[in-house]
Amino acid sequence: MNKIGFVRSAILPWQSIIMVLTHGRLFLYSLIPWLFNCIIFAGLLFMSYSWSLKLARHVIDTFGDAWWSIALGYLAGVLVLLGAVGLQMILFTYVAMLLSGVFGEQLSYHTEHFLRGVSRPSPEGNIAAVFLRSVIEELKGILFFGAGFLMLFLLNLFIPVIGSIIFAVAAPIWTAFSLAFEFTAPTTERRGMHFREKQRFIFSDPLAALGFGLGILPMSLIPVLNFLFIPFAVVGGTQWFLMRETKEETNENRVGAP
């Protein structure tokens, strides 16, 4: 795959907003992921609220109904709720992509058809097989990038100052690579690419992958807006893949020309 620029990669997710909102078919195929992501987000938020409420009641039951016990219980509940919401902000993208991979592939398919007039369908041929493959591939990605985040966290935890500096610099970069991996997956997997091939594709042009991931990162950290932005990121990821594929095909034709 040939390289494209950092800046061009970074603005693709944002250009996709206009594309989705101004073309009816892409907008319609974005509605299903939006609805699905709303349900996932609401479910995670309800779970976070339930856990925090149970913790508050447990503290009050343990220490009695004195005012300080009630205050401590609700303080603990609020802290757990804030922590759970923070964790939800980080994990939401992965959970949404894990559960809605089929919808992402459909949106990617129709984006490619809109841009090229033709599109390559998923090799499995049926929704159940597509969903199973999508889940397996998503879990591989979560384990790989999760291991990287764990290493950075341990450096931050056990190596004073230097570990914190490394974490502060490396964590956003690693997150950007993980987002580039996530949102090109609907297109790369339709090409029959599996985890190792997708990994090589992303890191074959690290600067462009970093730019694309950083273009998505700000919106992925904002509750509500994060799941609204997911279809735009999928469309942007489809464009990013096709741009690199087109450049490669063009160069191969030049090399093969007499």
PDB file of C-alpha atoms in Angstrom:
ATOM      1  CA  MET A   1       0.000   0.000   0.000  1.00  0.00           C
ATOM      2  CA  ASN A   2       1.305   3.462  -0.820  1.00  0.00           C
ATOM      3  CA  LYS A   3       1.622   6.280   1.625  1.00  0.00           C
ATOM      4  CA  ILE A   4      -0.641   9.298   1.994  1.00  0.00           C
ATOM      5  CA  GLY A   5      -0.065  12.372   4.122  1.00  0.00           C
ATOM      6  CA  PHE A   6      -0.579  12.907   7.848  1.00  0.00           C
ATOM      7  CA  VAL A   7      -2.807  15.979   7.429  1.00  0.00           C
ATOM      8  CA  ARG A   8      -4.865  14.479   4.623  1.00  0.00           C
ATOM      9  CA  SER A   9      -5.462  11.401   6.768  1.00  0.00           C
ATOM     10  CA  ALA A  10      -6.429  13.483   9.822  1.00  0.00           C
ATOM     11  CA  ILE A  11      -9.152  15.458   8.037  1.00  0.00           C
ATOM     12  CA  LEU A  12     -10.818  12.450   6.375  1.00  0.00           C
ATOM     13  CA  PRO A  13     -13.134  11.632   9.332  1.00  0.00           C
ATOM     14  CA  TRP A  14     -14.302  15.250   9.359  1.00  0.00           C
ATOM     15  CA  GLN A  15     -14.826  15.400   5.599  1.00  0.00           C
ATOM     16  CA  SER A  16     -16.956  12.279   5.991  1.00  0.00           C
ATOM     17  CA  ILE A  17     -19.499  14.245   8.035  1.00  0.00           C
ATOM     18  CA  ILE A  18     -20.432  16.263   4.956  1.00  0.00           C
ATOM     19  CA  MET A  19     -20.497  13.147   2.776  1.00  0.00           C
ATOM     20  CA  VAL A  20     -22.853  11.271   5.120  1.00  0.00           C
ATOM     21  CA  LEU A  21     -25.194  14.191   5.739  1.00  0.00           C
ATOM     22  CA  THR A  22     -25.509  15.147   2.071  1.00  0.00           C
ATOM     23  CA  HIS A  23     -26.051  11.695   0.570  1.00  0.00           C
ATOM     24  CA  GLY A  24     -29.302   9.978   1.499  1.00  0.00           C
ATOM     25  CA  ARG A  25     -28.195   6.351   1.187  1.00  0.00           C
ATOM     26  CA  LEU A  26     -25.118   6.829   3.396  1.00  0.00           C
ATOM     27  CA  PHE A  27     -27.217   8.747   5.908  1.00  0.00           C
ATOM     28  CA  LEU A  28     -29.784   5.944   6.056  1.00  0.00           C
ATOM     29  CA  TYR A  29     -27.100   3.310   6.568  1.00  0.00           C
ATOM     30  CA  SER A  30     -25.666   5.465   9.371  1.00  0.00           C
ATOM     31  CA  LEU A  31     -29.008   5.548  11.210  1.00  0.00           C
ATOM     32  CA  ILE A  32     -28.805   1.877  12.216  1.00  0.00           C
ATOM     33  CA  PRO A  33     -25.355   2.209  13.863  1.00  0.00           C
ATOM     34  CA  TRP A  34     -26.513   5.410  15.559  1.00  0.00           C
ATOM     35  CA  LEU A  35     -29.589   3.685  16.997  1.00  0.00           C
ATOM     36  CA  PHE A  36     -27.589   0.599  17.996  1.00  0.00           C
ATOM     37  CA  ASN A  37     -24.902   2.730  19.637  1.00  0.00           C
ATOM     38  CA  CYS A  38     -27.551   4.701  21.563  1.00  0.00           C
ATOM     39  CA  ILE A  39     -28.833   1.434  23.027  1.00  0.00           C
ATOM     40  CA  ILE A  40     -25.307   0.296  23.959  1.00  0.00           C
ATOM     41  CA  PHE A  41     -24.468   3.662  25.517  1.00  0.00           C
ATOM     42  CA  ALA A  42     -27.692   3.772  27.513  1.00  0.00           C
ATOM     43  CA  GLY A  43     -27.125   0.213  28.736  1.00  0.00           C
ATOM     44  CA  LEU A  44     -23.564   0.946  29.881  1.00  0.00           C
ATOM     45  CA  LEU A  45     -24.712   4.147  31.594  1.00  0.00           C
ATOM     46  CA  PHE A  46     -27.501   2.292  33.412  1.00  0.00           C
ATOM     47  CA  MET A  47     -25.023  -0.369  34.575  1.00  0.00           C
ATOM     48  CA  SER A  48     -22.667   2.325  35.882  1.00  0.00           C
ATOM     49  CA  TYR A  49     -25.512   4.007  37.776  1.00  0.00           C
ATOM     50  CA  SER A  50     -26.678   0.684  39.253  1.00  0.00           C
ATOM     51  CA  TRP A  51     -23.177  -0.210  40.469  1.00  0.00           C
ATOM     52  CA  SER A  52     -22.653   3.176  42.088  1.00  0.00           C
ATOM     53  CA  LEU A  53     -26.076   3.066  43.791  1.00  0.00           C
ATOM     54  CA  LYS A  54     -25.427  -0.446  45.142  1.00  0.00           C
ATOM     55  CA  LEU A  55     -22.058   0.663  46.524  1.00  0.00           C
ATOM     56  CA  ALA A  56     -23.622   3.674  48.262  1.00  0.00           C
ATOM     57  CA  ARG A  57     -26.286   1.484  49.874  1.00  0.00           C
ATOM     58  CA  HIS A  58     -23.663  -1.084  50.930  1.00  0.00           C
ATOM     59  CA  VAL A  59     -21.577   1.591  52.685  1.00  0.00           C
ATOM     60  CA  ILE A  60     -24.648   2.991  54.454  1.00  0.00           C
ATOM     61  CA  ASP A  61     -25.747  -0.496  55.530  1.00  0.00           C
ATOM     62  CA  THR A  62     -22.237  -1.250  56.830  1.00  0.00           C
ATOM     63  CA  PHE A  63     -21.701   1.905  58.881  1.00  0.00           C
ATOM     64  CA  GLY A  64     -25.269   2.729  59.883  1.00  0.00           C
ATOM     65  CA  ASP A  65     -27.506   5.676  59.046  1.00  0.00           C
ATOM     66  CA  ALA A  66     -25.389   8.424  60.640  1.00  0.00           C
ATOM     67  CA  TRP A  67     -24.992  11.541  58.536  1.00  0.00           C
ATOM     68  CA  TRP A  68     -21.288  10.869  57.897  1.00  0.00           C
ATOM     69  CA  SER A  69     -22.102   7.301  56.789  1.00  0.00           C
ATOM     70  CA  ILE A  70     -24.711   8.545  54.334  1.00  0.00           C
ATOM     71  CA  ALA A  71     -22.308  11.210  53.049  1.00  0.00           C
ATOM     72  CA  LEU A  72     -19.491   8.651  52.715  1.00  0.00           C
ATOM     73  CA  GLY A  73     -21.789   6.207  50.944  1.00  0.00           C
ATOM     74  CA  TYR A  74     -22.960   8.680  48.349  1.00  0.00           C
ATOM     75  CA  LEU A  75     -19.449  10.081  47.909  1.00  0.00           C
ATOM     76  CA  ALA A  76     -18.213   6.558  47.172  1.00  0.00           C
ATOM     77  CA  GLY A  77     -21.120   6.073  44.774  1.00  0.00           C
ATOM     78  CA  VAL A  78     -20.390   9.321  42.930  1.00  0.00           C
ATOM     79  CA  LEU A  79     -16.691   8.450  42.631  1.00  0.00           C
ATOM     80  CA  VAL A  80     -17.515   5.001  41.261  1.00  0.00           C
ATOM     81  CA  LEU A  81     -20.010   6.529  38.831  1.00  0.00           C
ATOM     82  CA  LEU A  82     -17.435   9.054  37.588  1.00  0.00           C
ATOM     83  CA  GLY A  83     -14.818   6.340  37.235  1.00  0.00           C
ATOM     84  CA  ALA A  84     -17.236   4.053  35.419  1.00  0.00           C
ATOM     85  CA  VAL A  85     -18.282   6.842  33.041  1.00  0.00           C
ATOM     86  CA  GLY A  86     -14.614   7.594  32.360  1.00  0.00           C
ATOM     87  CA  LEU A  87     -13.963   3.938  31.645  1.00  0.00           C
ATOM     88  CA  GLN A  88     -17.085   3.848  29.495  1.00  0.00           C
ATOM     89  CA  MET A  89     -15.732   6.735  27.412  1.00  0.00           C
ATOM     90  CA  ILE A  90     -12.580   4.718  26.735  1.00  0.00           C
ATOM     91  CA  LEU A  91     -14.215   1.336  26.151  1.00  0.00           C
ATOM     92  CA  PHE A  92     -17.341   2.459  24.328  1.00  0.00           C
ATOM     93  CA  THR A  93     -15.760   2.519  20.870  1.00  0.00           C
ATOM     94  CA  TYR A  94     -14.503  -1.035  21.253  1.00  0.00           C
ATOM     95  CA  VAL A  95     -17.779  -2.349  22.659  1.00  0.00           C
ATOM     96  CA  ALA A  96     -19.777  -0.631  19.914  1.00  0.00           C
ATOM     97  CA  MET A  97     -17.533  -1.966  17.166  1.00  0.00           C
ATOM     98  CA  LEU A  98     -17.607  -5.423  18.751  1.00  0.00           C
ATOM     99  CA  LEU A  99     -21.407  -5.591  18.735  1.00  0.00           C
ATOM    100  CA  SER A 100     -22.163  -3.651  15.561  1.00  0.00           C
ATOM    101  CA  GLY A 101     -19.481  -4.872  13.164  1.00  0.00           C
ATOM    102  CA  VAL A 102     -22.077  -6.063  10.627  1.00  0.00           C
ATOM    103  CA  PHE A 103     -23.594  -2.567  10.416  1.00  0.00           C
ATOM    104  CA  GLY A 104     -20.139  -1.032  10.020  1.00  0.00           C
ATOM    105  CA  GLU A 105     -19.411  -3.340   7.103  1.00  0.00           C
ATOM    106  CA  GLN A 106     -22.696  -2.439   5.425  1.00  0.00           C
ATOM    107  CA  LEU A 107     -21.909   1.260   5.771  1.00  0.00           C
ATOM    108  CA  SER A 108     -18.401   0.655   4.427  1.00  0.00           C
ATOM    109  CA  TYR A 109     -19.797  -1.367   1.516  1.00  0.00           C
ATOM    110  CA  HIS A 110     -22.200   1.397   0.481  1.00  0.00           C
ATOM    111  CA  THR A 111     -19.535   4.073   0.954  1.00  0.00           C
ATOM    112  CA  GLU A 112     -17.242   2.204  -1.430  1.00  0.00           C
ATOM    113  CA  HIS A 113     -20.111   1.730  -3.888  1.00  0.00           C
ATOM    114  CA  PHE A 114     -20.866   5.456  -3.751  1.00  0.00           C
ATOM    115  CA  LEU A 115     -17.225   6.377  -4.377  1.00  0.00           C
ATOM    116  CA  ARG A 116     -16.380   3.767  -7.020  1.00  0.00           C
ATOM    117  CA  GLY A 117     -19.695   2.587  -8.436  1.00  0.00           C
ATOM    118  CA  VAL A 118     -18.810  -0.972  -7.407  1.00  0.00           C
ATOM    119  CA  SER A 119     -18.025  -2.542  -4.049  1.00  0.00           C
ATOM    120  CA  ARG A 120     -16.535  -5.772  -2.775  1.00  0.00           C
ATOM    121  CA  PRO A 121     -18.953  -7.739  -0.538  1.00  0.00           C
ATOM    122  CA  SER A 122     -17.934  -9.635   2.581  1.00  0.00           C
ATOM    123  CA  PRO A 123     -16.426 -13.025   1.658  1.00  0.00           C
ATOM    124  CA  GLU A 124     -18.587 -14.973   4.138  1.00  0.00           C
ATOM    125  CA  GLY A 125     -21.825 -14.286   2.291  1.00  0.00           C
ATOM    126  CA  ASN A 126     -24.247 -14.333   5.259  1.00  0.00           C
ATOM    127  CA  ILE A 127     -24.865 -12.101   8.260  1.00  0.00           C
ATOM    128  CA  ALA A 128     -24.226 -14.749  10.939  1.00  0.00           C
ATOM    129  CA  ALA A 129     -20.792 -15.613   9.518  1.00  0.00           C
ATOM    130  CA  VAL A 130     -19.918 -11.928   9.095  1.00  0.00           C
ATOM    131  CA  PHE A 131     -20.888 -11.239  12.711  1.00  0.00           C
ATOM    132  CA  LEU A 132     -18.851 -14.177  14.026  1.00  0.00           C
ATOM    133  CA  ARG A 133     -15.764 -13.193  12.044  1.00  0.00           C
ATOM    134  CA  SER A 134     -16.175  -9.550  13.065  1.00  0.00           C
ATOM    135  CA  VAL A 135     -16.366 -10.464  16.765  1.00  0.00           C
ATOM    136  CA  ILE A 136     -13.296 -12.732  16.584  1.00  0.00           C
ATOM    137  CA  GLU A 137     -11.242 -10.127  14.753  1.00  0.00           C
ATOM    138  CA  GLU A 138     -12.405  -7.380  17.122  1.00  0.00           C
ATOM    139  CA  LEU A 139     -11.371  -9.420  20.164  1.00  0.00           C
ATOM    140  CA  LYS A 140      -7.920  -9.948  18.657  1.00  0.00           C
ATOM    141  CA  GLY A 141      -7.568  -6.206  18.205  1.00  0.00           C
ATOM    142  CA  ILE A 142      -8.762  -5.493  21.744  1.00  0.00           C
ATOM    143  CA  LEU A 143      -6.231  -7.973  23.189  1.00  0.00           C
ATOM    144  CA  PHE A 144      -3.360  -6.568  21.106  1.00  0.00           C
ATOM    145  CA  PHE A 145      -3.951  -2.901  21.808  1.00  0.00           C
ATOM    146  CA  GLY A 146      -5.073  -3.651  25.374  1.00  0.00           C
ATOM    147  CA  ALA A 147      -1.711  -5.326  26.024  1.00  0.00           C
ATOM    148  CA  GLY A 148       0.009  -2.167  24.815  1.00  0.00           C
ATOM    149  CA  PHE A 149      -2.084   0.009  27.119  1.00  0.00           C
ATOM    150  CA  LEU A 150      -1.341  -2.337  30.032  1.00  0.00           C
ATOM    151  CA  MET A 151       2.409  -2.027  29.451  1.00  0.00           C
ATOM    152  CA  LEU A 152       2.158   1.762  29.359  1.00  0.00           C
ATOM    153  CA  PHE A 153       0.056   1.758  32.539  1.00  0.00           C
ATOM    154  CA  LEU A 154       2.615  -0.408  34.359  1.00  0.00           C
ATOM    155  CA  LEU A 155       5.420   1.918  33.262  1.00  0.00           C
ATOM    156  CA  ASN A 156       3.443   4.865  34.602  1.00  0.00           C
ATOM    157  CA  LEU A 157       2.740   3.004  37.851  1.00  0.00           C
ATOM    158  CA  PHE A 158       6.178   1.636  38.683  1.00  0.00           C
ATOM    159  CA  ILE A 159       8.683   4.051  37.094  1.00  0.00           C
ATOM    160  CA  PRO A 160       8.407   7.522  38.662  1.00  0.00           C
ATOM    161  CA  VAL A 161       8.543  10.595  36.412  1.00  0.00           C
ATOM    162  CA  ILE A 162      10.041   8.884  33.353  1.00  0.00           C
ATOM    163  CA  GLY A 163       7.214   6.342  33.234  1.00  0.00           C
ATOM    164  CA  SER A 164       4.660   9.135  33.512  1.00  0.00           C
ATOM    165  CA  ILE A 165       6.308  11.078  30.690  1.00  0.00           C
ATOM    166  CA  ILE A 166       6.378   7.997  28.471  1.00  0.00           C
ATOM    167  CA  PHE A 167       2.728   7.307  29.301  1.00  0.00           C
ATOM    168  CA  ALA A 168       1.650  10.898  28.573  1.00  0.00           C
ATOM    169  CA  VAL A 169       3.319  10.829  25.148  1.00  0.00           C
ATOM    170  CA  ALA A 170       2.757   7.219  24.097  1.00  0.00           C
ATOM    171  CA  ALA A 171      -0.837   6.659  25.282  1.00  0.00           C
ATOM    172  CA  PRO A 172      -2.459   9.104  22.795  1.00  0.00           C
ATOM    173  CA  ILE A 173      -0.264   7.754  19.987  1.00  0.00           C
ATOM    174  CA  TRP A 174      -1.166   4.147  20.784  1.00  0.00           C
ATOM    175  CA  THR A 175      -4.832   5.134  21.053  1.00  0.00           C
ATOM    176  CA  ALA A 176      -4.653   6.771  17.628  1.00  0.00           C
ATOM    177  CA  PHE A 177      -3.209   3.607  16.085  1.00  0.00           C
ATOM    178  CA  SER A 178      -5.938   1.535  17.725  1.00  0.00           C
ATOM    179  CA  LEU A 179      -8.634   3.842  16.307  1.00  0.00           C
ATOM    180  CA  ALA A 180      -7.108   3.656  12.827  1.00  0.00           C
ATOM    181  CA  PHE A 181      -7.147  -0.135  13.151  1.00  0.00           C
ATOM    182  CA  GLU A 182     -10.770  -0.154  14.360  1.00  0.00           C
ATOM    183  CA  PHE A 183     -12.256   2.063  11.694  1.00  0.00           C
ATOM    184  CA  THR A 184     -10.486   0.566   8.703  1.00  0.00           C
ATOM    185  CA  ALA A 185     -11.525  -2.947   9.807  1.00  0.00           C
ATOM    186  CA  PRO A 186     -14.946  -2.891   8.048  1.00  0.00           C
ATOM    187  CA  THR A 187     -13.133  -2.346   4.740  1.00  0.00           C
ATOM    188  CA  THR A 188     -10.033  -4.482   5.272  1.00  0.00           C
ATOM    189  CA  GLU A 189     -12.106  -7.430   6.471  1.00  0.00           C
ATOM    190  CA  ARG A 190     -14.305  -7.207   3.388  1.00  0.00           C
ATOM    191  CA  ARG A 191     -11.037  -7.761   1.473  1.00  0.00           C
ATOM    192  CA  GLY A 192     -10.553 -10.988   3.411  1.00  0.00           C
ATOM    193  CA  MET A 193      -7.767  -9.516   5.542  1.00  0.00           C
ATOM    194  CA  HIS A 194      -7.258 -11.012   8.992  1.00  0.00           C
ATOM    195  CA  PHE A 195      -5.599  -9.604  12.100  1.00  0.00           C
ATOM    196  CA  ARG A 196      -1.940  -9.845  11.033  1.00  0.00           C
ATOM    197  CA  GLU A 197      -2.678  -8.448   7.578  1.00  0.00           C
ATOM    198  CA  LYS A 198      -4.702  -5.591   9.044  1.00  0.00           C
ATOM    199  CA  GLN A 199      -1.898  -4.898  11.504  1.00  0.00           C
ATOM    200  CA  ARG A 200       0.679  -4.755   8.690  1.00  0.00           C
ATOM    201  CA  PHE A 201      -1.607  -2.483   6.693  1.00  0.00           C
ATOM    202  CA  ILE A 202      -1.878   0.030   9.539  1.00  0.00           C
ATOM    203  CA  PHE A 203       1.810   0.060  10.444  1.00  0.00           C
ATOM    204  CA  SER A 204       3.002   0.073   6.834  1.00  0.00           C
ATOM    205  CA  ASP A 205       2.272   3.822   6.846  1.00  0.00           C
ATOM    206  CA  PRO A 206       2.498   4.790  10.528  1.00  0.00           C
ATOM    207  CA  LEU A 207       2.455   8.549   9.994  1.00  0.00           C
ATOM    208  CA  ALA A 208      -0.771   8.439   7.977  1.00  0.00           C
ATOM    209  CA  ALA A 209      -2.310   5.944  10.427  1.00  0.00           C
ATOM    210  CA  LEU A 210      -1.374   8.244  13.294  1.00  0.00           C
ATOM    211  CA  GLY A 211      -2.966  11.196  11.506  1.00  0.00           C
ATOM    212  CA  PHE A 212      -6.172   9.298  10.785  1.00  0.00           C
ATOM    213  CA  GLY A 213      -6.438   8.044  14.376  1.00  0.00           C
ATOM    214  CA  LEU A 214      -5.730  11.493  15.832  1.00  0.00           C
ATOM    215  CA  GLY A 215      -8.470  12.892  13.597  1.00  0.00           C
ATOM    216  CA  ILE A 216     -10.943  10.573  15.339  1.00  0.00           C
ATOM    217  CA  LEU A 217      -9.513  10.764  18.875  1.00  0.00           C
ATOM    218  CA  PRO A 218     -11.025  14.078  20.115  1.00  0.00           C
ATOM    219  CA  MET A 219     -14.594  13.020  19.333  1.00  0.00           C
ATOM    220  CA  SER A 220     -14.076   9.526  20.774  1.00  0.00           C
ATOM    221  CA  LEU A 221     -13.516  11.068  24.221  1.00  0.00           C
ATOM    222  CA  ILE A 222     -16.748  13.087  24.388  1.00  0.00           C
ATOM    223  CA  PRO A 223     -19.824  11.214  25.722  1.00  0.00           C
ATOM    224  CA  VAL A 224     -22.791  11.051  23.320  1.00  0.00           C
ATOM    225  CA  LEU A 225     -20.788  12.672  20.519  1.00  0.00           C
ATOM    226  CA  ASN A 226     -18.493   9.641  20.494  1.00  0.00           C
ATOM    227  CA  PHE A 227     -21.167   7.235  19.271  1.00  0.00           C
ATOM    228  CA  LEU A 228     -22.619   9.816  16.869  1.00  0.00           C
ATOM    229  CA  PHE A 229     -19.173  10.126  15.295  1.00  0.00           C
ATOM    230  CA  ILE A 230     -18.625   6.381  14.764  1.00  0.00           C
ATOM    231  CA  PRO A 231     -20.379   6.184  11.335  1.00  0.00           C
ATOM    232  CA  PHE A 232     -18.349   9.180  10.130  1.00  0.00           C
ATOM    233  CA  ALA A 233     -15.170   7.411  11.242  1.00  0.00           C
ATOM    234  CA  VAL A 234     -16.202   4.231   9.382  1.00  0.00           C
ATOM    235  CA  VAL A 235     -16.823   6.244   6.208  1.00  0.00           C
ATOM    236  CA  GLY A 236     -13.488   8.019   6.711  1.00  0.00           C
ATOM    237  CA  GLY A 237     -11.734   4.693   7.223  1.00  0.00           C
ATOM    238  CA  THR A 238     -13.244   3.373   4.000  1.00  0.00           C
ATOM    239  CA  GLN A 239     -12.000   6.418   2.101  1.00  0.00           C
ATOM    240  CA  TRP A 240      -8.549   6.110   3.688  1.00  0.00           C
ATOM    241  CA  PHE A 241      -8.211   2.486   2.591  1.00  0.00           C
ATOM    242  CA  LEU A 242      -9.462   3.189  -0.935  1.00  0.00           C
ATOM    243  CA  MET A 243      -7.050   6.105  -1.356  1.00  0.00           C
ATOM    244  CA  ARG A 244      -4.112   3.886  -0.496  1.00  0.00           C
ATOM    245  CA  GLU A 245      -5.418   1.041  -2.643  1.00  0.00           C
ATOM    246  CA  THR A 246      -5.899   3.363  -5.614  1.00  0.00           C
ATOM    247  CA  LYS A 247      -2.366   4.741  -5.310  1.00  0.00           C
ATOM    248  CA  GLU A 248      -0.935   1.238  -5.203  1.00  0.00           C
ATOM    249  CA  GLU A 249      -2.897   0.184  -8.301  1.00  0.00           C
ATOM    250  CA  THR A 250      -1.800   3.340 -10.139  1.00  0.00           C
ATOM    251  CA  ASN A 251       1.863   2.702  -9.365  1.00  0.00           C
ATOM    252  CA  GLU A 252       1.582  -0.959 -10.383  1.00  0.00           C
ATOM    253  CA  ASN A 253       0.122   0.112 -13.732  1.00  0.00           C
ATOM    254  CA  ARG A 254       3.007   2.553 -14.234  1.00  0.00           C
ATOM    255  CA  VAL A 255       5.560  -0.131 -13.459  1.00  0.00           C
ATOM    256  CA  GLY A 256       3.872  -2.599 -15.806  1.00  0.00           C
ATOM    257  CA  ALA A 257       3.527  -0.079 -18.635  1.00  0.00           C
ATOM    258  CA  PRO A 258       5.987  -0.474 -21.576  1.00  0.00           C
TER     259      PRO A 258
END
